[in-house]
PDB file of C-alpha atoms in Angstrom:
ATOM      1  CA  MET A 107       0.004  -0.079   0.043  1.00 49.00           C
ATOM      2  CA  VAL A 108       1.333   3.401  -1.025  1.00 49.00           C
ATOM      3  CA  SER A 109       1.581   5.933   1.740  1.00 51.00           C
ATOM      4  CA  THR A 110      -0.263   9.196   0.975  1.00 51.00           C
ATOM      5  CA  PHE A 111       1.092  10.824   4.199  1.00 50.00           C
ATOM      6  CA  THR A 112       2.568  14.437   3.553  1.00 50.00           C
ATOM      7  CA  SER A 113       5.223  15.689   5.852  1.00 51.00           C
ATOM      8  CA  ALA A 114       4.686  18.888   7.766  1.00 49.00           C
ATOM      9  CA  SER A 115       7.731  20.443   6.060  1.00 49.00           C
ATOM     10  CA  GLU A 116       6.282  19.918   2.657  1.00 50.00           C
ATOM     11  CA  VAL A 117       3.032  21.309   3.681  1.00 48.00           C
ATOM     12  CA  SER A 118       4.447  24.394   5.136  1.00 50.00           C
ATOM     13  CA  THR A 119       7.083  25.231   2.521  1.00 50.00           C
ATOM     14  CA  SER A 120       4.768  25.233  -0.522  1.00 52.00           C
ATOM     15  CA  PRO A 121       2.732  28.440   0.450  1.00 54.00           C
ATOM     16  CA  VAL A 122       5.933  30.282   1.543  1.00 51.00           C
ATOM     17  CA  LYS A 123       7.531  29.660  -1.919  1.00 54.00           C
ATOM     18  CA  ASN A 124       4.340  30.995  -3.489  1.00 58.00           C
ATOM     19  CA  ASP A 125       4.267  34.057  -1.397  1.00 59.00           C
ATOM     20  CA  THR A 126       7.903  34.888  -2.041  1.00 64.00           C
ATOM     21  CA  HIS A 127       7.364  34.454  -5.847  1.00 60.00           C
ATOM     22  CA  GLY A 128       4.478  36.861  -5.678  1.00 62.00           C
ATOM     23  CA  ALA A 129       6.229  39.249  -3.635  1.00 62.00           C
ATOM     24  CA  THR A 130       9.067  39.384  -6.107  1.00 69.00           C
ATOM     25  CA  GLU A 131       6.702  39.951  -9.030  1.00 68.00           C
ATOM     26  CA  GLU A 132       5.030  42.688  -7.282  1.00 69.00           C
ATOM     27  CA  ILE A 133       8.443  44.415  -6.506  1.00 69.00           C
ATOM     28  CA  ALA A 134       9.393  43.890 -10.125  1.00 64.00           C
ATOM     29  CA  SER A 135       6.190  45.400 -11.288  1.00 70.00           C
ATOM     30  CA  GLN A 136       6.601  48.376  -8.982  1.00 70.00           C
ATOM     31  CA  ALA A 137      10.121  48.969 -10.156  1.00 66.00           C
ATOM     32  CA  VAL A 138       8.954  48.801 -13.825  1.00 66.00           C
ATOM     33  CA  ASP A 139       6.129  51.297 -12.964  1.00 70.00           C
ATOM     34  CA  LYS A 140       8.690  53.728 -11.229  1.00 72.00           C
ATOM     35  CA  ALA A 141      11.074  53.381 -14.231  1.00 70.00           C
ATOM     36  CA  THR A 142       8.152  53.973 -16.691  1.00 77.00           C
ATOM     37  CA  GLN A 143       6.948  57.014 -14.604  1.00 75.00           C
ATOM     38  CA  ALA A 144      10.496  58.351 -14.398  1.00 74.00           C
ATOM     39  CA  THR A 145      10.987  57.935 -18.249  1.00 81.00           C
ATOM     40  CA  ALA A 146       7.758  59.651 -18.852  1.00 78.00           C
ATOM     41  CA  LYS A 147       8.885  62.560 -16.570  1.00 78.00           C
ATOM     42  CA  GLU A 148      12.084  62.927 -18.466  1.00 82.00           C
ATOM     43  CA  ILE A 149      10.299  62.693 -21.780  1.00 83.00           C
ATOM     44  CA  ALA A 150       7.923  65.484 -20.535  1.00 81.00           C
ATOM     45  CA  LYS A 151      10.787  67.640 -19.333  1.00 81.00           C
ATOM     46  CA  GLU A 152      12.679  67.306 -22.585  1.00 83.00           C
ATOM     47  CA  THR A 153       9.531  67.999 -24.560  1.00 84.00           C
ATOM     48  CA  ALA A 154       8.865  71.077 -22.289  1.00 84.00           C
ATOM     49  CA  ARG A 155      12.590  72.253 -22.991  1.00 84.00           C
ATOM     50  CA  GLU A 156      12.348  71.806 -26.787  1.00 84.00           C
ATOM     51  CA  THR A 157       9.066  73.670 -26.704  1.00 86.00           C
ATOM     52  CA  ALA A 158      10.648  76.625 -24.752  1.00 85.00           C
ATOM     53  CA  LYS A 159      13.608  76.583 -27.133  1.00 84.00           C
ATOM     54  CA  GLU A 160      11.502  76.713 -30.057  1.00 86.00           C
ATOM     55  CA  THR A 161       9.247  79.342 -28.652  1.00 87.00           C
ATOM     56  CA  ALA A 162      12.374  81.521 -27.811  1.00 87.00           C
ATOM     57  CA  ARG A 163      13.638  81.045 -31.323  1.00 85.00           C
ATOM     58  CA  GLU A 164      10.242  82.108 -32.867  1.00 87.00           C
ATOM     59  CA  ILE A 165      10.187  85.246 -30.455  1.00 87.00           C
ATOM     60  CA  ALA A 166      13.850  86.067 -31.301  1.00 86.00           C
ATOM     61  CA  ARG A 167      13.034  85.860 -35.101  1.00 85.00           C
ATOM     62  CA  GLN A 168      10.168  88.121 -34.830  1.00 84.00           C
ATOM     63  CA  MET A 169      11.988  90.454 -32.512  1.00 83.00           C
ATOM     64  CA  SER A 170      15.111  90.621 -34.819  1.00 81.00           C
ATOM     65  CA  GLN A 171      12.799  91.400 -37.840  1.00 80.00           C
ATOM     66  CA  GLU A 172      10.331  93.793 -36.220  1.00 80.00           C
ATOM     67  CA  CYS A 173      12.246  95.529 -33.346  1.00 84.00           C
ATOM     68  CA  VAL A 174      11.906  99.347 -34.022  1.00 78.00           C
ATOM     69  CA  ALA A 175      14.989 100.113 -32.033  1.00 81.00           C
ATOM     70  CA  ARG A 176      17.031  97.714 -34.119  1.00 82.00           C
ATOM     71  CA  ARG A 177      15.764  98.906 -37.370  1.00 78.00           C
ATOM     72  CA  LEU A 178      16.174 102.517 -36.532  1.00 77.00           C
ATOM     73  CA  ARG A 179      19.708 101.845 -35.476  1.00 83.00           C
ATOM     74  CA  GLN A 180      20.432 100.120 -38.817  1.00 82.00           C
ATOM     75  CA  VAL A 181      18.735 102.949 -40.732  1.00 77.00           C
ATOM     76  CA  ASN A 182      20.606 105.517 -38.578  1.00 82.00           C
ATOM     77  CA  ARG A 183      24.034 103.898 -39.367  1.00 87.00           C
ATOM     78  CA  THR A 184      23.209 103.763 -43.062  1.00 84.00           C
ATOM     79  CA  ILE A 185      22.036 107.343 -43.303  1.00 85.00           C
ATOM     80  CA  THR A 186      24.817 108.596 -41.106  1.00 89.00           C
ATOM     81  CA  ARG A 187      27.433 106.902 -43.399  1.00 91.00           C
ATOM     82  CA  LEU A 188      25.871 108.661 -46.478  1.00 89.00           C
ATOM     83  CA  TYR A 189      26.156 112.194 -44.751  1.00 92.00           C
ATOM     84  CA  ASP A 190      29.669 111.446 -43.522  1.00 94.00           C
ATOM     85  CA  GLU A 191      30.895 110.307 -46.854  1.00 93.00           C
ATOM     86  CA  ALA A 192      29.421 113.395 -48.488  1.00 92.00           C
ATOM     87  CA  LEU A 193      30.879 115.734 -45.871  1.00 94.00           C
ATOM     88  CA  ARG A 194      34.225 114.074 -45.657  1.00 94.00           C
ATOM     89  CA  PRO A 195      35.859 116.516 -48.334  1.00 93.00           C
ATOM     90  CA  TYR A 196      35.266 119.320 -45.842  1.00 94.00           C
ATOM     91  CA  GLY A 197      36.692 117.219 -42.869  1.00 94.00           C
ATOM     92  CA  LEU A 198      33.283 117.344 -41.399  1.00 95.00           C
ATOM     93  CA  THR A 199      30.866 114.612 -39.898  1.00 94.00           C
ATOM     94  CA  VAL A 200      27.170 114.944 -39.731  1.00 94.00           C
ATOM     95  CA  ASN A 201      27.383 114.930 -36.010  1.00 94.00           C
ATOM     96  CA  GLN A 202      29.686 117.919 -36.122  1.00 96.00           C
ATOM     97  CA  LEU A 203      27.432 119.751 -38.519  1.00 96.00           C
ATOM     98  CA  ASN A 204      24.455 119.216 -36.100  1.00 94.00           C
ATOM     99  CA  ILE A 205      26.597 120.768 -33.361  1.00 95.00           C
ATOM    100  CA  LEU A 206      27.206 123.748 -35.460  1.00 96.00           C
ATOM    101  CA  ALA A 207      23.553 123.981 -36.360  1.00 95.00           C
ATOM    102  CA  VAL A 208      22.430 123.648 -32.686  1.00 94.00           C
ATOM    103  CA  ILE A 209      25.010 126.242 -31.389  1.00 95.00           C
ATOM    104  CA  LEU A 210      24.334 128.757 -34.166  1.00 94.00           C
ATOM    105  CA  SER A 211      20.484 128.411 -33.617  1.00 92.00           C
ATOM    106  CA  GLU A 212      20.939 129.344 -29.995  1.00 90.00           C
ATOM    107  CA  ARG A 213      23.844 131.716 -30.509  1.00 87.00           C
ATOM    108  CA  GLN A 214      25.682 130.234 -27.592  1.00 90.00           C
ATOM    109  CA  ILE A 215      25.200 127.183 -25.346  1.00 90.00           C
ATOM    110  CA  GLN A 216      26.722 125.309 -22.572  1.00 92.00           C
ATOM    111  CA  PRO A 217      28.144 121.749 -23.309  1.00 91.00           C
ATOM    112  CA  GLY A 218      25.529 120.186 -21.092  1.00 91.00           C
ATOM    113  CA  GLN A 219      22.755 121.807 -22.901  1.00 91.00           C
ATOM    114  CA  LEU A 220      24.260 120.759 -26.238  1.00 92.00           C
ATOM    115  CA  GLY A 221      24.481 117.199 -25.065  1.00 92.00           C
ATOM    116  CA  GLN A 222      20.793 117.180 -24.135  1.00 91.00           C
ATOM    117  CA  ALA A 223      19.803 118.693 -27.311  1.00 91.00           C
ATOM    118  CA  LEU A 224      21.650 116.095 -29.427  1.00 91.00           C
ATOM    119  CA  GLY A 225      21.322 112.996 -27.103  1.00 89.00           C
ATOM    120  CA  MET A 226      24.978 112.879 -26.649  1.00 89.00           C
ATOM    121  CA  GLU A 227      27.058 111.542 -23.676  1.00 91.00           C
ATOM    122  CA  LYS A 228      29.248 114.062 -21.771  1.00 91.00           C
ATOM    123  CA  SER A 229      32.494 112.461 -22.883  1.00 91.00           C
ATOM    124  CA  THR A 230      31.323 112.441 -26.457  1.00 91.00           C
ATOM    125  CA  VAL A 231      30.454 116.122 -26.332  1.00 92.00           C
ATOM    126  CA  SER A 232      33.788 116.952 -24.705  1.00 92.00           C
ATOM    127  CA  ARG A 233      35.840 115.228 -27.325  1.00 94.00           C
ATOM    128  CA  THR A 234      33.908 116.455 -30.215  1.00 94.00           C
ATOM    129  CA  ILE A 235      34.025 120.028 -28.999  1.00 95.00           C
ATOM    130  CA  ASP A 236      37.896 119.923 -28.503  1.00 94.00           C
ATOM    131  CA  ARG A 237      38.274 118.580 -32.080  1.00 94.00           C
ATOM    132  CA  MET A 238      36.057 121.299 -33.535  1.00 95.00           C
ATOM    133  CA  ALA A 239      37.919 123.949 -31.478  1.00 95.00           C
ATOM    134  CA  ARG A 240      41.267 122.934 -32.694  1.00 95.00           C
ATOM    135  CA  LYS A 241      39.892 123.369 -36.256  1.00 95.00           C
ATOM    136  CA  ASN A 242      38.664 126.838 -35.367  1.00 95.00           C
ATOM    137  CA  TRP A 243      35.067 125.996 -35.859  1.00 96.00           C
ATOM    138  CA  LEU A 244      34.048 126.638 -32.262  1.00 96.00           C
ATOM    139  CA  GLN A 245      34.981 129.191 -29.618  1.00 94.00           C
ATOM    140  CA  VAL A 246      35.081 127.815 -26.003  1.00 92.00           C
ATOM    141  CA  SER A 247      34.879 130.531 -23.332  1.00 91.00           C
ATOM    142  CA  ALA A 248      34.338 130.619 -19.637  1.00 85.00           C
ATOM    143  CA  GLY A 249      30.763 131.154 -18.371  1.00 76.00           C
ATOM    144  CA  LYS A 250      29.692 133.038 -15.337  1.00 79.00           C
ATOM    145  CA  ASP A 251      31.826 130.946 -13.153  1.00 76.00           C
ATOM    146  CA  SER A 252      35.008 128.757 -13.623  1.00 71.00           C
ATOM    147  CA  ARG A 253      32.818 125.521 -13.586  1.00 78.00           C
ATOM    148  CA  THR A 254      30.943 126.472 -16.769  1.00 83.00           C
ATOM    149  CA  GLN A 255      31.731 126.883 -20.371  1.00 89.00           C
ATOM    150  CA  LEU A 256      29.864 128.706 -23.116  1.00 92.00           C
ATOM    151  CA  LEU A 257      30.203 127.510 -26.827  1.00 94.00           C
ATOM    152  CA  ARG A 258      29.984 129.819 -29.769  1.00 95.00           C
ATOM    153  CA  VAL A 259      30.439 129.135 -33.594  1.00 95.00           C
ATOM    154  CA  THR A 260      33.325 131.030 -34.996  1.00 96.00           C
ATOM    155  CA  ALA A 261      33.250 132.850 -38.479  1.00 96.00           C
ATOM    156  CA  LYS A 262      35.051 129.868 -39.999  1.00 96.00           C
ATOM    157  CA  GLY A 263      32.377 127.395 -38.421  1.00 96.00           C
ATOM    158  CA  ARG A 264      29.546 129.614 -39.810  1.00 96.00           C
ATOM    159  CA  GLN A 265      31.016 129.661 -43.350  1.00 96.00           C
ATOM    160  CA  LEU A 266      31.657 126.008 -43.188  1.00 96.00           C
ATOM    161  CA  LEU A 267      27.852 125.378 -42.411  1.00 96.00           C
ATOM    162  CA  LEU A 268      26.939 127.685 -45.377  1.00 96.00           C
ATOM    163  CA  SER A 269      29.251 125.995 -47.744  1.00 95.00           C
ATOM    164  CA  VAL A 270      27.865 122.583 -47.055  1.00 95.00           C
ATOM    165  CA  THR A 271      24.175 123.580 -47.068  1.00 95.00           C
ATOM    166  CA  PRO A 272      23.658 122.554 -50.709  1.00 94.00           C
ATOM    167  CA  ILE A 273      25.115 119.112 -49.805  1.00 93.00           C
ATOM    168  CA  TRP A 274      22.806 118.878 -46.932  1.00 93.00           C
ATOM    169  CA  ASP A 275      19.798 119.843 -48.861  1.00 93.00           C
ATOM    170  CA  THR A 276      20.582 117.231 -51.588  1.00 91.00           C
ATOM    171  CA  LEU A 277      21.088 114.544 -49.009  1.00 89.00           C
ATOM    172  CA  GLN A 278      17.835 115.501 -47.143  1.00 87.00           C
ATOM    173  CA  GLN A 279      15.740 115.163 -50.224  1.00 87.00           C
ATOM    174  CA  SER A 280      17.420 111.885 -51.365  1.00 84.00           C
ATOM    175  CA  VAL A 281      17.046 110.359 -47.804  1.00 79.00           C
ATOM    176  CA  LEU A 282      13.390 111.561 -47.183  1.00 79.00           C
ATOM    177  CA  SER A 283      12.279 110.449 -50.632  1.00 80.00           C
ATOM    178  CA  SER A 284      13.613 106.863 -50.186  1.00 73.00           C
ATOM    179  CA  ASP A 285      11.613 104.006 -48.566  1.00 70.00           C
ATOM    180  CA  ASP A 286      13.610 104.224 -45.412  1.00 65.00           C
ATOM    181  CA  GLY A 287      13.048 107.871 -45.147  1.00 66.00           C
ATOM    182  CA  GLN A 288       9.360 107.556 -45.412  1.00 69.00           C
ATOM    183  CA  ASN A 289       9.250 104.753 -42.839  1.00 68.00           C
ATOM    184  CA  ILE A 290      11.206 107.092 -40.473  1.00 68.00           C
ATOM    185  CA  LEU A 291       8.795 109.842 -41.011  1.00 68.00           C
ATOM    186  CA  GLN A 292       5.887 107.576 -40.342  1.00 70.00           C
ATOM    187  CA  MET A 293       7.505 106.240 -37.094  1.00 64.00           C
ATOM    188  CA  LEU A 294       8.112 109.713 -35.883  1.00 63.00           C
ATOM    189  CA  ALA A 295       4.618 110.840 -36.954  1.00 57.00           C
ATOM    190  CA  LEU A 296       6.036 113.567 -39.029  1.00 46.00           C
ATOM    191  CA  ASN A 297       4.342 114.997 -42.013  1.00 44.00           C
ATOM    192  CA  THR A 298       6.807 117.329 -43.672  1.00 44.00           C
ATOM    193  CA  GLU A 299       8.297 117.743 -47.066  1.00 47.00           C
ATOM    194  CA  PRO A 300      11.945 118.235 -47.585  1.00 44.00           C
ATOM    195  CA  VAL A 301      12.727 121.846 -48.033  1.00 40.00           C
ATOM    196  CA  GLU A 302      15.444 123.126 -50.393  1.00 45.00           C
ATOM    197  CA  THR A 303      17.230 126.119 -49.076  1.00 40.00           C
ATOM    198  CA  PRO A 304      17.107 128.643 -51.954  1.00 40.00           C
ATOM    199  CA  GLN A 305      20.452 130.053 -52.861  1.00 42.00           C
ATOM    200  CA  ALA A 306      18.934 133.517 -53.091  1.00 37.00           C
ATOM    201  CA  GLN A 307      18.043 133.578 -49.448  1.00 43.00           C
ATOM    202  CA  MET A 308      21.463 132.498 -48.302  1.00 41.00           C
ATOM    203  CA  PRO A 309      23.573 135.297 -46.795  1.00 41.00           C
ATOM    204  CA  ASP A 310      26.479 136.535 -48.996  1.00 44.00           C
ATOM    205  CA  ILE A 311      29.765 135.186 -48.183  1.00 41.00           C
ATOM    206  CA  GLU A 312      33.045 136.563 -49.181  1.00 45.00           C
ATOM    207  CA  ALA A 313      33.987 133.951 -51.710  1.00 44.00           C
ATOM    208  CA  PRO A 314      33.168 130.215 -52.348  1.00 46.00           C
ATOM    209  CA  LEU A 315      35.166 128.049 -50.048  1.00 55.00           C
ATOM    210  CA  ALA A 316      36.711 124.924 -51.181  1.00 56.00           C
ATOM    211  CA  ALA A 317      36.679 121.800 -48.954  1.00 58.00           C
ATOM    212  CA  ASP A 318      40.344 122.041 -48.156  1.00 58.00           C
ATOM    213  CA  ASP A 319      39.852 125.486 -46.636  1.00 57.00           C
ATOM    214  CA  PHE A 320      38.249 124.008 -43.670  1.00 55.00           C
ATOM    215  CA  TYR A 321      41.247 121.772 -42.632  1.00 51.00           C
ATOM    216  CA  LEU A 322      44.023 123.026 -40.360  1.00 44.00           C
TER     217      LEU A 322
END
């Protein structure tokens, strides 16, 4: 007769093995879930980073194409170059011409007031005034006290301005009639037409001056 007796050890071991196997599977499943969640989070972070980068690139493209300050700076450089090249034979820059014009219109002015009128830094005003004074275009004198100066245009500076006025007129009309010029006028909300200074209305000068006459 075959015995069907099962030992106590066999009876007690079987459930333990099953429980251990189940626990292992649960731990493995949790580990897989955590890994999947971590991967999903990393993917989401990377997607967010790429989206932010692309958004920044799109904004940068729009900004570089439409920024008024950038476009005006580019236009200003281009136009300034045109004026400077035309005035170079006289040893004059458009910035210096504007200084002559502002001082002449006020008769005399302090350097600080000149800087405010033209939006120039104090150091730039000082350097430019020194150069123009050395060329005898400007007279620098003491003000009411030793801390102030007064700027006046000399006779040579005045004749220089008159001599380059036809060049300035031509440039004004050329620039303002261009697309860039029209855009500038629209941006500044100006509605003006370029005005040519009639030669008949200009004060008489002793003799036509050549460009070389304005160099030291």
